[in-house]
Coordinates of C-alpha atoms in Angstrom, one line a residue:
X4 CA -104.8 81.2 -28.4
X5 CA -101.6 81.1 -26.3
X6 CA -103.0 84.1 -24.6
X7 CA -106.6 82.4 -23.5
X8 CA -104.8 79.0 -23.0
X9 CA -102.8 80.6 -20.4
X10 CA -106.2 81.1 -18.4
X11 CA -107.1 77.4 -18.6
X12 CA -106.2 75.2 -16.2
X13 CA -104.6 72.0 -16.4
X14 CA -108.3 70.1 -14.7
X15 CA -110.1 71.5 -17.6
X16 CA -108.2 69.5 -20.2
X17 CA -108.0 66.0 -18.3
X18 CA -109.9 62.7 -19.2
X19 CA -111.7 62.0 -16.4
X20 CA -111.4 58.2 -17.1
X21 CA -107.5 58.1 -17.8
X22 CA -107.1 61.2 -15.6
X23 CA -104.8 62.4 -18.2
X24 CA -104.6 65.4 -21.1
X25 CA -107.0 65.0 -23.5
X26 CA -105.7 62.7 -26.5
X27 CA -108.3 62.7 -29.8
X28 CA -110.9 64.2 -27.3
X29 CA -114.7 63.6 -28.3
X30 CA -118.0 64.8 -27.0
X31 CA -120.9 62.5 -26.1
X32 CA -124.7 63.5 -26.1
X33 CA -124.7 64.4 -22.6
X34 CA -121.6 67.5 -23.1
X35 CA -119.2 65.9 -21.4
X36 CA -115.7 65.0 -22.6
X37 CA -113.1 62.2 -22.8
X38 CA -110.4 60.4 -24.9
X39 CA -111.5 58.8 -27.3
X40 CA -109.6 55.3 -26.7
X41 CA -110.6 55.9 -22.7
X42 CA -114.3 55.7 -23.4
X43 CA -114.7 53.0 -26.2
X44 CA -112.9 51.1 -24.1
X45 CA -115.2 51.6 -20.9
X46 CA -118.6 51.0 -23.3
X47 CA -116.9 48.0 -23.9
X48 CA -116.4 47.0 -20.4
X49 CA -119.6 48.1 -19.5
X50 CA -122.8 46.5 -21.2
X51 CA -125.4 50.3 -20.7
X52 CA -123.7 53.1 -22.2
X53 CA -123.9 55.9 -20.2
X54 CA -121.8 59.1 -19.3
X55 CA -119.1 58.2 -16.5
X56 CA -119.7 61.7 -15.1
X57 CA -123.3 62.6 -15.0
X58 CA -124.4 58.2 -15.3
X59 CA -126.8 59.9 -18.4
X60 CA -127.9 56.4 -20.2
X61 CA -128.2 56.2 -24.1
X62 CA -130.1 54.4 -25.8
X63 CA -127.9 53.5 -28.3
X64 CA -123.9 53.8 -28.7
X65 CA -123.3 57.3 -29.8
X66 CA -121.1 57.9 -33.0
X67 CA -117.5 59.4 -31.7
X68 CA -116.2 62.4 -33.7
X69 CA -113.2 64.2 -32.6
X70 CA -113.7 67.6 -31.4
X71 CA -111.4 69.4 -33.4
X72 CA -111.5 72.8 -31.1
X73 CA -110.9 71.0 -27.8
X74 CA -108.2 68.5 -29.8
X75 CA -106.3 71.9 -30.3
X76 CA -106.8 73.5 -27.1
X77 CA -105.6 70.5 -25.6
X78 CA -102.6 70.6 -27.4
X79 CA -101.5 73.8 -27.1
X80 CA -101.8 73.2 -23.7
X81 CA -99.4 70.0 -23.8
X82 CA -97.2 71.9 -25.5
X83 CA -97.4 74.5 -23.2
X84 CA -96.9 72.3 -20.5
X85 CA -94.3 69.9 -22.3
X86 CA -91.9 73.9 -22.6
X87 CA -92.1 74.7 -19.1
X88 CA -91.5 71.0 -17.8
X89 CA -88.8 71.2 -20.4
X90 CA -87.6 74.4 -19.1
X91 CA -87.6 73.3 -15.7
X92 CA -86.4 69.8 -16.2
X93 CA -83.1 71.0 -18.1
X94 CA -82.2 73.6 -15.0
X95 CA -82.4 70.3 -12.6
X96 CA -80.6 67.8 -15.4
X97 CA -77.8 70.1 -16.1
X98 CA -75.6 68.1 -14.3
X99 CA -77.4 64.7 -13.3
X100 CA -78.3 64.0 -17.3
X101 CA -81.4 62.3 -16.2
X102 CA -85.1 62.9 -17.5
X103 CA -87.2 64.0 -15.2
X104 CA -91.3 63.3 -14.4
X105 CA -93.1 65.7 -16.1
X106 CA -95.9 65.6 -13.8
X107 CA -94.2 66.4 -10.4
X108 CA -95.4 69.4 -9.1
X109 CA -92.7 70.2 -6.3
X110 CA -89.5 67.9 -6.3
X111 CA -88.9 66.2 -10.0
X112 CA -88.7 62.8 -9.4
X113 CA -86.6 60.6 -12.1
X114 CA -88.7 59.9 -14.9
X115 CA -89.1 55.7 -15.7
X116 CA -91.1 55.7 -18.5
X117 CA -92.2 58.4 -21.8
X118 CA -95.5 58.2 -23.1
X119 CA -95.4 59.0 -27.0
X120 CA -99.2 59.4 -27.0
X121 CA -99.2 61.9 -24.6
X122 CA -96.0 63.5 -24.9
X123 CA -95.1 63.2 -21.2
X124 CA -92.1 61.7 -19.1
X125 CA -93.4 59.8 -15.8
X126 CA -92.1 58.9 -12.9
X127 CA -93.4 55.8 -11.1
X128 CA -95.7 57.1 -9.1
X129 CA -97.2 59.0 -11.9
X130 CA -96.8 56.3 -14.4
X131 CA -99.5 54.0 -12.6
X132 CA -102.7 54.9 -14.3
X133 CA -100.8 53.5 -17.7
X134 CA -100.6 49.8 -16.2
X135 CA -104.0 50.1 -14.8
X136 CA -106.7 52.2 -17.0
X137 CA -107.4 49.8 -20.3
X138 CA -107.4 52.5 -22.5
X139 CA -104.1 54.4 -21.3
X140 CA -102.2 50.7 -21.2
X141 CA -102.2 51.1 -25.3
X142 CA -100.4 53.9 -25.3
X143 CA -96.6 53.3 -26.4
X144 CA -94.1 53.7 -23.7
X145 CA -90.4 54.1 -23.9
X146 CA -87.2 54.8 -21.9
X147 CA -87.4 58.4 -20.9
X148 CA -86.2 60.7 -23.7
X149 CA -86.3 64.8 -23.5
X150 CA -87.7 67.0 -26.3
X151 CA -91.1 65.3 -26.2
X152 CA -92.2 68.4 -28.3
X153 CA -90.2 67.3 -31.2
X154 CA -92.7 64.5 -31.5
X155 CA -95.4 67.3 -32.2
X156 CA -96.1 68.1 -35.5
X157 CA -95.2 72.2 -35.9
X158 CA -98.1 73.1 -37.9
X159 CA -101.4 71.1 -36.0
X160 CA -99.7 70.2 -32.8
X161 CA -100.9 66.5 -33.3
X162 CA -98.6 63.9 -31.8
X163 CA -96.8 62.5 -35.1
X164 CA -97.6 59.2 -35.3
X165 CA -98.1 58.3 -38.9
X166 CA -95.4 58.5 -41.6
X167 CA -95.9 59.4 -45.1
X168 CA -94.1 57.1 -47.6
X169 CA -94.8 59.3 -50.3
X170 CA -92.5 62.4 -49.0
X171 CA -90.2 60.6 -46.5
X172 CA -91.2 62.3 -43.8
X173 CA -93.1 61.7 -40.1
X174 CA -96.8 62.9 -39.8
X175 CA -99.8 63.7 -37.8
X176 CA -103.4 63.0 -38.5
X177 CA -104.1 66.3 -39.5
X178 CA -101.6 66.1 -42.3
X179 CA -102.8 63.0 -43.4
X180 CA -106.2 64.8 -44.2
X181 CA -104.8 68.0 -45.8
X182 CA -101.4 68.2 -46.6
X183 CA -101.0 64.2 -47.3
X184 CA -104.1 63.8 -48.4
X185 CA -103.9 60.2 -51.1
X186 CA -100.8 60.1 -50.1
X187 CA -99.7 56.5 -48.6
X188 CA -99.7 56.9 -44.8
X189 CA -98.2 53.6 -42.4
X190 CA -97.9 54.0 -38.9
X191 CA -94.7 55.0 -37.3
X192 CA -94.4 51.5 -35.9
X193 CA -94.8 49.9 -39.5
X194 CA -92.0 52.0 -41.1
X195 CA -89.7 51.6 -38.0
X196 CA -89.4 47.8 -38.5
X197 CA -89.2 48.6 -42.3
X198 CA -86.5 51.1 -41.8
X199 CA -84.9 49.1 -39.0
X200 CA -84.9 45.8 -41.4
X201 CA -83.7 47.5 -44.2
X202 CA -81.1 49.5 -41.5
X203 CA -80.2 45.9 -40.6
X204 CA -79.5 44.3 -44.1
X205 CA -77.4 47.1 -44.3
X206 CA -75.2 46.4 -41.5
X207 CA -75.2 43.1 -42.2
X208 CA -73.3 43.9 -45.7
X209 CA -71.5 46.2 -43.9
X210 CA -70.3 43.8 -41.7
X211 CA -69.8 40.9 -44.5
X212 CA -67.9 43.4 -46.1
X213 CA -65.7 43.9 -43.2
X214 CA -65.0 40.2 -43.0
X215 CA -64.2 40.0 -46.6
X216 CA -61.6 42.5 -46.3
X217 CA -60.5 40.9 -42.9
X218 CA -60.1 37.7 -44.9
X219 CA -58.2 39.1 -47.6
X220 CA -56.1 40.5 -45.6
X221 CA -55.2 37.6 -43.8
X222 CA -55.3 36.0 -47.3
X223 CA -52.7 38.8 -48.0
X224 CA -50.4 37.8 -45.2
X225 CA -51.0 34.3 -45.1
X226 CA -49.4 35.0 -49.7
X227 CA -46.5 37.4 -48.1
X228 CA -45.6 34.8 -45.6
X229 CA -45.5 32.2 -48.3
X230 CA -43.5 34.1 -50.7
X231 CA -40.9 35.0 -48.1
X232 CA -40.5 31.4 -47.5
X233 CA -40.5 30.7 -51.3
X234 CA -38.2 33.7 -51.8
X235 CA -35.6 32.2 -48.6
X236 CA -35.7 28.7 -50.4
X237 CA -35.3 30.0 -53.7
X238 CA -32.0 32.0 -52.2
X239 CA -30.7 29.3 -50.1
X240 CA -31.7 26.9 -53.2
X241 CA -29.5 29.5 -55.5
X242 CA -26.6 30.1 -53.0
X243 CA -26.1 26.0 -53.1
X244 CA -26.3 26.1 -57.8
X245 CA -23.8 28.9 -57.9
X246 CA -21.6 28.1 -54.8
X247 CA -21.7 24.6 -57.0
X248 CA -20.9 26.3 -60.0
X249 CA -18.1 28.5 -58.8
X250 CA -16.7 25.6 -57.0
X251 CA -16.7 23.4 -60.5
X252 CA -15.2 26.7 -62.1
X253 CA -12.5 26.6 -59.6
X254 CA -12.0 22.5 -60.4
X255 CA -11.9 22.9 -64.0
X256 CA -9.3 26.4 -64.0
X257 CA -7.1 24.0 -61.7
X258 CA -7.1 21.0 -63.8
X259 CA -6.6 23.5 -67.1
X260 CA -3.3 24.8 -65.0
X261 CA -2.2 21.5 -64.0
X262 CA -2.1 20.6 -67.7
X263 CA -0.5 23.5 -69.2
X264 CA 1.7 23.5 -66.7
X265 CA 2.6 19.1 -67.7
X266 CA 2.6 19.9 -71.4
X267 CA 5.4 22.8 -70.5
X268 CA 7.4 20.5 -68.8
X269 CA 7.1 17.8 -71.1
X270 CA 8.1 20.5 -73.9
X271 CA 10.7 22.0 -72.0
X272 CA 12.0 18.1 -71.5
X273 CA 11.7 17.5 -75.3
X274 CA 13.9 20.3 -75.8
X275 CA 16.6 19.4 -73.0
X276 CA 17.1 16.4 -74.9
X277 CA 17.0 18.1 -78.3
X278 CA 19.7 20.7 -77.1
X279 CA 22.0 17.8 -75.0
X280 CA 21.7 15.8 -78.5
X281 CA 23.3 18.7 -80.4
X282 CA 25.8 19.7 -78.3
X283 CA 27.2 16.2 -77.9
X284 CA 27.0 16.3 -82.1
X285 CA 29.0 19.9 -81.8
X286 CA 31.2 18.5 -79.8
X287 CA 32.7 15.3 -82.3
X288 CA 32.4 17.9 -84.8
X289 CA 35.0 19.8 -82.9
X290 CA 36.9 17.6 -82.5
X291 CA 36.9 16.3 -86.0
X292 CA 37.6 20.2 -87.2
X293 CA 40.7 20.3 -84.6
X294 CA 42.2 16.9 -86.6
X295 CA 41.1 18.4 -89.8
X296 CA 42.7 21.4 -89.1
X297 CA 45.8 20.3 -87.8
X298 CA 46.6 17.7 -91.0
X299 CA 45.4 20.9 -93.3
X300 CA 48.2 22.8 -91.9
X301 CA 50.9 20.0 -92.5
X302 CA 53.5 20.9 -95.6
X303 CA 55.0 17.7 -96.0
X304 CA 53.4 16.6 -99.1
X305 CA 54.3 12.7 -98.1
X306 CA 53.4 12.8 -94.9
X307 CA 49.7 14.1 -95.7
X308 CA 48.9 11.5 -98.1
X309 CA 50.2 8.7 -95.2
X310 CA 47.7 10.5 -92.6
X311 CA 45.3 11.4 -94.5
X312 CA 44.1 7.5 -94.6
X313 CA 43.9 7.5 -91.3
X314 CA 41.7 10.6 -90.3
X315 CA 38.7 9.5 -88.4
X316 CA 35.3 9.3 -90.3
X317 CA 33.2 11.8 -90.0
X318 CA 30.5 11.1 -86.5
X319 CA 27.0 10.7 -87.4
X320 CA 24.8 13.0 -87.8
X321 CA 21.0 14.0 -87.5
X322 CA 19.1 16.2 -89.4
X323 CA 17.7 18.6 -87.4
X324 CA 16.1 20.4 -90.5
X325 CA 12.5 19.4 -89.6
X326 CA 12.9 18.8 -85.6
X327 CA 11.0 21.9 -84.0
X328 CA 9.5 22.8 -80.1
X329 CA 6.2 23.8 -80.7
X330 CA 3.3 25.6 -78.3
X331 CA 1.1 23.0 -77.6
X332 CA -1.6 25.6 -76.2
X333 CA -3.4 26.4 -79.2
X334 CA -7.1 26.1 -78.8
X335 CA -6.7 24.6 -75.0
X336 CA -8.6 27.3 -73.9
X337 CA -11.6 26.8 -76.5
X338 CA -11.2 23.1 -75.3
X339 CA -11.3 23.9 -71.9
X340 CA -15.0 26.3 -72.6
X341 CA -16.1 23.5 -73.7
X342 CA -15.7 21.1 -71.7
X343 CA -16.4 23.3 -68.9
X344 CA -19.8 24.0 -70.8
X345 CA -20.4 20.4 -70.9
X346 CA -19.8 19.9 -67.3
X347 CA -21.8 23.1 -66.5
X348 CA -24.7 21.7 -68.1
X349 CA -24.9 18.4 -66.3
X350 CA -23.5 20.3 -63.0
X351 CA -26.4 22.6 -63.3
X352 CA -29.1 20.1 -64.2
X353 CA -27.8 17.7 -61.1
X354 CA -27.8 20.6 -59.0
X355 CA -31.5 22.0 -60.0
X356 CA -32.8 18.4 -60.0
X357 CA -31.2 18.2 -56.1
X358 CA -33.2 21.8 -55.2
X359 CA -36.3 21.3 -56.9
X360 CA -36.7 17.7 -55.1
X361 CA -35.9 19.4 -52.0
X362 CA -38.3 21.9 -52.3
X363 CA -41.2 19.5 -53.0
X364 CA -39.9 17.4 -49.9
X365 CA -41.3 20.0 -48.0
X366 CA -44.9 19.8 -48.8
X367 CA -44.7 16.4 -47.8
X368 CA -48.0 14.8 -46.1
X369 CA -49.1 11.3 -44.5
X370 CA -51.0 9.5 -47.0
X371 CA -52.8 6.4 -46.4
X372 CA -54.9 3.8 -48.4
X373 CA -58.5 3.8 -48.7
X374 CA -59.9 0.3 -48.1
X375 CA -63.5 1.4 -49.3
X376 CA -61.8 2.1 -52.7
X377 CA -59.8 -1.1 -53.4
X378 CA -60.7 -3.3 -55.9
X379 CA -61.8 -6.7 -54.6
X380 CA -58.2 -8.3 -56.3
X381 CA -56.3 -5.8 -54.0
X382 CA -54.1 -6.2 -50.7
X383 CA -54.1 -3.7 -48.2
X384 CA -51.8 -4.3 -45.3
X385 CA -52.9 -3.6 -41.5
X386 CA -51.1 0.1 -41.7
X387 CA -52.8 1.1 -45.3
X388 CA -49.0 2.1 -46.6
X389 CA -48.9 -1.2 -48.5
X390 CA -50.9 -2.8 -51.6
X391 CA -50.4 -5.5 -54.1
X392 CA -52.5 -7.6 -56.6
X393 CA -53.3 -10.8 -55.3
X394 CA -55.0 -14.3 -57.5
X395 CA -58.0 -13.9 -56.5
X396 CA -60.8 -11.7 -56.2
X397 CA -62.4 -11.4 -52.6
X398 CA -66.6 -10.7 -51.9
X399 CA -66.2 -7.5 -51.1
X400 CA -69.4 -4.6 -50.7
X401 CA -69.7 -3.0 -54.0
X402 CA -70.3 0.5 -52.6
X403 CA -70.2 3.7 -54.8
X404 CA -66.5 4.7 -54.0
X405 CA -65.1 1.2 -54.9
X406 CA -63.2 0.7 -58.1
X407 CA -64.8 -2.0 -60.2
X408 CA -62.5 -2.1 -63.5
X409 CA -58.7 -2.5 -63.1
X410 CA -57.0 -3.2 -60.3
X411 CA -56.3 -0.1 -58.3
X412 CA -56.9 2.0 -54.9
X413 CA -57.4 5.6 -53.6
X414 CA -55.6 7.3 -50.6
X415 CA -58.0 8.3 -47.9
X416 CA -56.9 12.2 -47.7
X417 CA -58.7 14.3 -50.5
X418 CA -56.9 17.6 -51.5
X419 CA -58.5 20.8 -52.8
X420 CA -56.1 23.8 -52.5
X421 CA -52.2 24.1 -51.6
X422 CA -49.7 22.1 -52.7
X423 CA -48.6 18.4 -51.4
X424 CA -45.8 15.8 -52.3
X425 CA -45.8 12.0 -51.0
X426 CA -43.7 8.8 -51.9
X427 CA -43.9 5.6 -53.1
X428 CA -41.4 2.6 -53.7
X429 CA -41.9 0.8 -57.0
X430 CA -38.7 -1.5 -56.7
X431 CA -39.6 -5.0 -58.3
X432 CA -42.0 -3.7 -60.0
X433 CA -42.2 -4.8 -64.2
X434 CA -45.8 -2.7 -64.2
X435 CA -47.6 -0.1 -61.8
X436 CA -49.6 3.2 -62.3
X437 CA -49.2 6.0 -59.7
X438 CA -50.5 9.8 -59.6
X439 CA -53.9 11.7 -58.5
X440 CA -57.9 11.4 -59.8
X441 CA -60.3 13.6 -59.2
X442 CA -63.2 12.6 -57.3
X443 CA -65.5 12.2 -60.0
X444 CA -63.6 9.8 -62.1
X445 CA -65.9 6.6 -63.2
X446 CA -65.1 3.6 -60.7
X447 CA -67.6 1.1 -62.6
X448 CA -67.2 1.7 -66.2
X449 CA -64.0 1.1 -68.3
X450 CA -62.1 4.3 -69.1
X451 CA -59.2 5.2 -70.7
X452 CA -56.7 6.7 -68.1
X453 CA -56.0 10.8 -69.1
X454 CA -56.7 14.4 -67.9
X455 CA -59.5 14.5 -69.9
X456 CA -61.5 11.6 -67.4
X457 CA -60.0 13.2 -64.4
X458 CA -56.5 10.9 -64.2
X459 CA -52.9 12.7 -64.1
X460 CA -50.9 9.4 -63.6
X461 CA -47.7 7.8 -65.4
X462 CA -46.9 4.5 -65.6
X463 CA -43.9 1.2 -66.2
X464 CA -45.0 -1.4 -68.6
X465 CA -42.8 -4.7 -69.4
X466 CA -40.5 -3.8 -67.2
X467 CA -38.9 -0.7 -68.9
X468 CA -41.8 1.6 -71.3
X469 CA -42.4 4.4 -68.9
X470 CA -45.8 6.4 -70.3
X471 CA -47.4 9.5 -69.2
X472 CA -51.0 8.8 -69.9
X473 CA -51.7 11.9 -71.8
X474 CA -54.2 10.9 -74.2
X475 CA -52.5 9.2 -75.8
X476 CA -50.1 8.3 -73.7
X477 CA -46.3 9.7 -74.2
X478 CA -42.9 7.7 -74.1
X479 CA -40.9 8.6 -71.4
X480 CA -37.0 7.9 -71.9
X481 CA -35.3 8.3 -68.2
X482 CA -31.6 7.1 -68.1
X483 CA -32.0 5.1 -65.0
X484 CA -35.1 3.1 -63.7
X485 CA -36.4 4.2 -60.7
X486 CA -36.8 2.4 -57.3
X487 CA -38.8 5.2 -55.7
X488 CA -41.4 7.6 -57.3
X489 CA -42.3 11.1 -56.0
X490 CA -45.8 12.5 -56.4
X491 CA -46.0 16.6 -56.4
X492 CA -49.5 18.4 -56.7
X493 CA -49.7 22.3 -56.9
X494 CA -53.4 22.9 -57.1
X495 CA -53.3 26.3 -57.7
X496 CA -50.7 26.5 -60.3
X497 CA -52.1 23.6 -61.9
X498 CA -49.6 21.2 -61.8
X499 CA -48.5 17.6 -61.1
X500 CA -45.0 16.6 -61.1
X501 CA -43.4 12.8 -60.6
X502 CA -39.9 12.5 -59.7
X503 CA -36.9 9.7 -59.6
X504 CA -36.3 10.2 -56.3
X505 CA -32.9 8.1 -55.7
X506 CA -31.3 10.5 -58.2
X507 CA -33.1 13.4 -57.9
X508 CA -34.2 13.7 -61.5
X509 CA -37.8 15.1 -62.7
X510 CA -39.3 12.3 -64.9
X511 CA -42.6 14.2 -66.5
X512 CA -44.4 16.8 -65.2
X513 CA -48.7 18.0 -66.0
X514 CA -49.0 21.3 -66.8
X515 CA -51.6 24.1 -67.4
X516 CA -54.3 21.7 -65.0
X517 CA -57.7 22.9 -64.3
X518 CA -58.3 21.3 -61.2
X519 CA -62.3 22.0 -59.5
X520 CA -62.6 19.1 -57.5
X521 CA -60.9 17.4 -54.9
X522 CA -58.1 15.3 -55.5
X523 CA -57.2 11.8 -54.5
X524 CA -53.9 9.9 -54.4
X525 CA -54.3 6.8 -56.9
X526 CA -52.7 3.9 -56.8
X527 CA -52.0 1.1 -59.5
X528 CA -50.0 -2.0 -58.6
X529 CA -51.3 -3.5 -61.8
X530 CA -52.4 -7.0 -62.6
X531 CA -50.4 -10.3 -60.7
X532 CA -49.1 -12.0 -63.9
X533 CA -48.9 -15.1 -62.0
X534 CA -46.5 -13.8 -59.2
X535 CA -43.9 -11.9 -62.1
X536 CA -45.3 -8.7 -60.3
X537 CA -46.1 -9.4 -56.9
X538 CA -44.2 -6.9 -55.5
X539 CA -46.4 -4.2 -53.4
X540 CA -46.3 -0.8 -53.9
X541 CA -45.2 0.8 -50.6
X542 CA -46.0 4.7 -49.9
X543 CA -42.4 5.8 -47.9
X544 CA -41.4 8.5 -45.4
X545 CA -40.1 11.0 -47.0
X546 CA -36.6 11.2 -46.4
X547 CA -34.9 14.5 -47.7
X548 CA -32.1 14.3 -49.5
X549 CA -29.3 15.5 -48.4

């Protein structure tokens, strides 16, 4: 065949309507040949059907069969064509990289255009019949691409434009009747946009993916930069306990000197006097053994008796039996532990109340008070940092967000991650409720105030029962009553914390919280009783303490 095809010339295996090689050729009653495509299409154009060569007229339109022998000869004649163009095409690309016209006889012109229906690379001029002739303007054109004969099947040396789902693998018609026969066959076109689809979805995860790790990363960062700031505050926050403690240590050794060193004098004192007391005793003694002494030694038995009257009475005399100097300094150390234990304990608990309030102060945010919230007994100054419980209640819109039971308001910022700390001055206060809802809470029916309906809140009532509202709510004994409350929030962690702000102290704290919704600031300035609490709640700047 490749023998015989070499005798052929390239005339012999053109349409004569698209000008081109054969593609799917077919014979008509009259012997004459052409594409199949190229003369349905001109029957269609034209009403008589009749033979574009010879003008033979039929009387009806012929039935169109491929001729199998000239299909092949025509294709092993592309193909023959397709390897020398090839050959020739790749000696003037070497170093341009272009694709060259396939058609150009003398000078290769740059190819514009490949046709995949006839396996050939054209350059403008040569591309013009395929945007004029009807049937060649169907065929599929794409940028130039070399190795046309790659999109011949191997075994029929049919264009492959069919792919078989079945096997996975690109086809030709030929297969599709043998090989792939019942096999399920989709045009090349079909399974591209499949494949392409599918190719997409693909990147797409690929590319989600990518930005979930991207994000996590940042996530990772965004958790390192946090701990080294919680890590520098927790070092600077444990420099200032110990540098406290040490410096109380230091206080407390002092004053335990300075008093064993007063009790020594004081003993050493004591004993001066003991010792002065005795020797001023020795010395009358003395003197009273000189006197004795001297009358003992006198022989004159007369003159005794005579003097003996007159010897001076013994001096008085203490008993010194039971007078001792102890050591005072038994069990001053123990003492000292003690008390420096004692002091330790309330140094520490001063000091840790100091750092933790400081490291909540820094979370601080603005927060302001929601007007659409307030209950119609409520009033809201100009600002929104203000609210009290006036006499009366006003006409106000009763829209979904507004509180309809007790007398209470929201803050206008909501809060669903991080953590956030505000303010608020209860001085002159006998009653108020402060802490953070959740946005669900019921604002029209009755409810009892607890985690459980979404409330994490504490409380004053009758001037000096502090509650946690727990459910049921929990005393709360606090040494000193306090002017200004703090508000903490850690979402993550769970937690809500309320503080005495004036001296630092932690008053109750919410633990173990499962917070899902956003949170609200709430605010409770409780009921007027006839002006004994008018006083407003006021949300403060934060002011850190020192």
């Amino acid at each position: 065949m490749s023998s015989a095809s070499s005798l052929l010339s390239e005339d012999q295996f053109l349409c004569s309507i698209c000008l081109d090689v054969f593609t799917y050729p077919v014979t008509i009653p009259c012997g004459h040949n052409f594409c199949k495509t190229c003369i349905t299409e001109h029957w269609n154009i034209d009403l008589q059907c009749q033979c574009p060569v010879c003008k033979d007229v039929f009387d009806r339109r012929p039935e169109l069969r491929v001729n199998t022998f000239i299909s092949e000869m025509a294709a092993q004649f592309r193909q023959s064509a397709v390897r020398k163009t090839s050959s020739f095409s790749e000696q003037q690309c070497t170093n341009t990289g272009e694709v060259l016209c396939d058609v150009c006889t003398e000078t290769k012109l740059k190819a514009v255009k490949s046709c995949l229906v006839c396996l050939t690379s054209y350059c403008e001029t040569h591309l013009e019949p395929h945007q004029r002739i009807p049937g060649l303007k169907r065929h599929k054109l794409i940028d130039p691409v070399e190795n046309l004969e790659d999109r011949m099947c191997k075994k029929h040396d049919r264009p492959l434009e069919l792919f078989c789902k079945t096997d996975q693998i690109c086809v030709c018609q030929f297969c599709t009747e043998l090989d792939h026969k019942k096999h399920r066959i989709v045009p090349l076109i079909e399974e591209y946009k499949y494949k392409k689809a599918k190719l997409g979805k693909t990147e797409a995860g690929i590319q989600q993916m990518i930005q979930e790790r991207r994000l996590k990363i940042q996530q990772i960062k965004q958790s390192v930069k946090l701990s080294k700031e919680d890590a520098d505050r927790e070092t600077a926050a444990s420099v200032q306990v110990f540098t406290a403690l040490i410096q109380s240590v230091e206080r407390n050794l002092a004053q335990l000197i300075d008093m064993i060193e007063e009790k020594q004098k004081t003993t050493e004192k004591h004993a001066e006097g003991f010792i002065k007391e005795m020797e001023e005793e020795i010395s009358e003694m003395m003197k009273r053994s000189a006197e004795v002494e001297h009358l003992s030694r006198t022989e004159d038995h007369l003159q005794f008796l005579q003097s003996f009257p007159s010897l001076n009475p013994p001096p008085p005399t203490k008993d010194w039996t039971e007078v001792r100097v102890q050591s005072l300094y038994e069990g001053t150390v123990r003492r000292a532990v003690a008390q420096l234990e004692e002091t330790f304990s309330k140094e520490i608990k001063k000091v840790c109340a100091d750092v933790e309030l400081k490291r909540v102060q820094q979370f601080a945010v603005d927060v302001t008070l929601d007007p659409e919230t307030a209950h119609a007994a409520l009033i809201l100054s100009d600002y929104g940092k203000q609210v009290t419980c006036g006499y009366l209640w006003m006409k106000l819109p009763d829209n979904p967000q507004r509180i309809s039971t007790c007398p209470c308001v929201l803050g206008k910022q909501s809060f669903s991650s991080g953590r956030f700390y505000y303010e608020v001055q209860v001085k002159g206060k006998p009653k108020w409720d402060l802490g953070v809802v959740r946005e669900s809470i019921n604002r029209k029916d009755p409810i009892t105030a607890n985690p459980k309906t979404g409330f994490w809140a504490i409380g004053l009532r009758n001037e000096n029962e502090y509650k946690a509202f727990t459910g049921p709510a929990v005393s709360l004994s606090l040494k000193s009553k306090p002017q200004k409350v703090g508000v903490f929030v850690d979402y993550e962690e769970g937690l809500v914390s309320f503080y005495d702000v004036d001296v630092a102290a932690l008053i109750y704290s919410f633990t173990d919280c499962n917070f899902t919704e956003k949170l609200y600031p709430f605010f409770g300035p409780c009921n007027n009783d006839d002006g004994k609490n008018s006083a407003p709640l006021i949300i403060s700047p934060v002011s850190h303490t020192d």
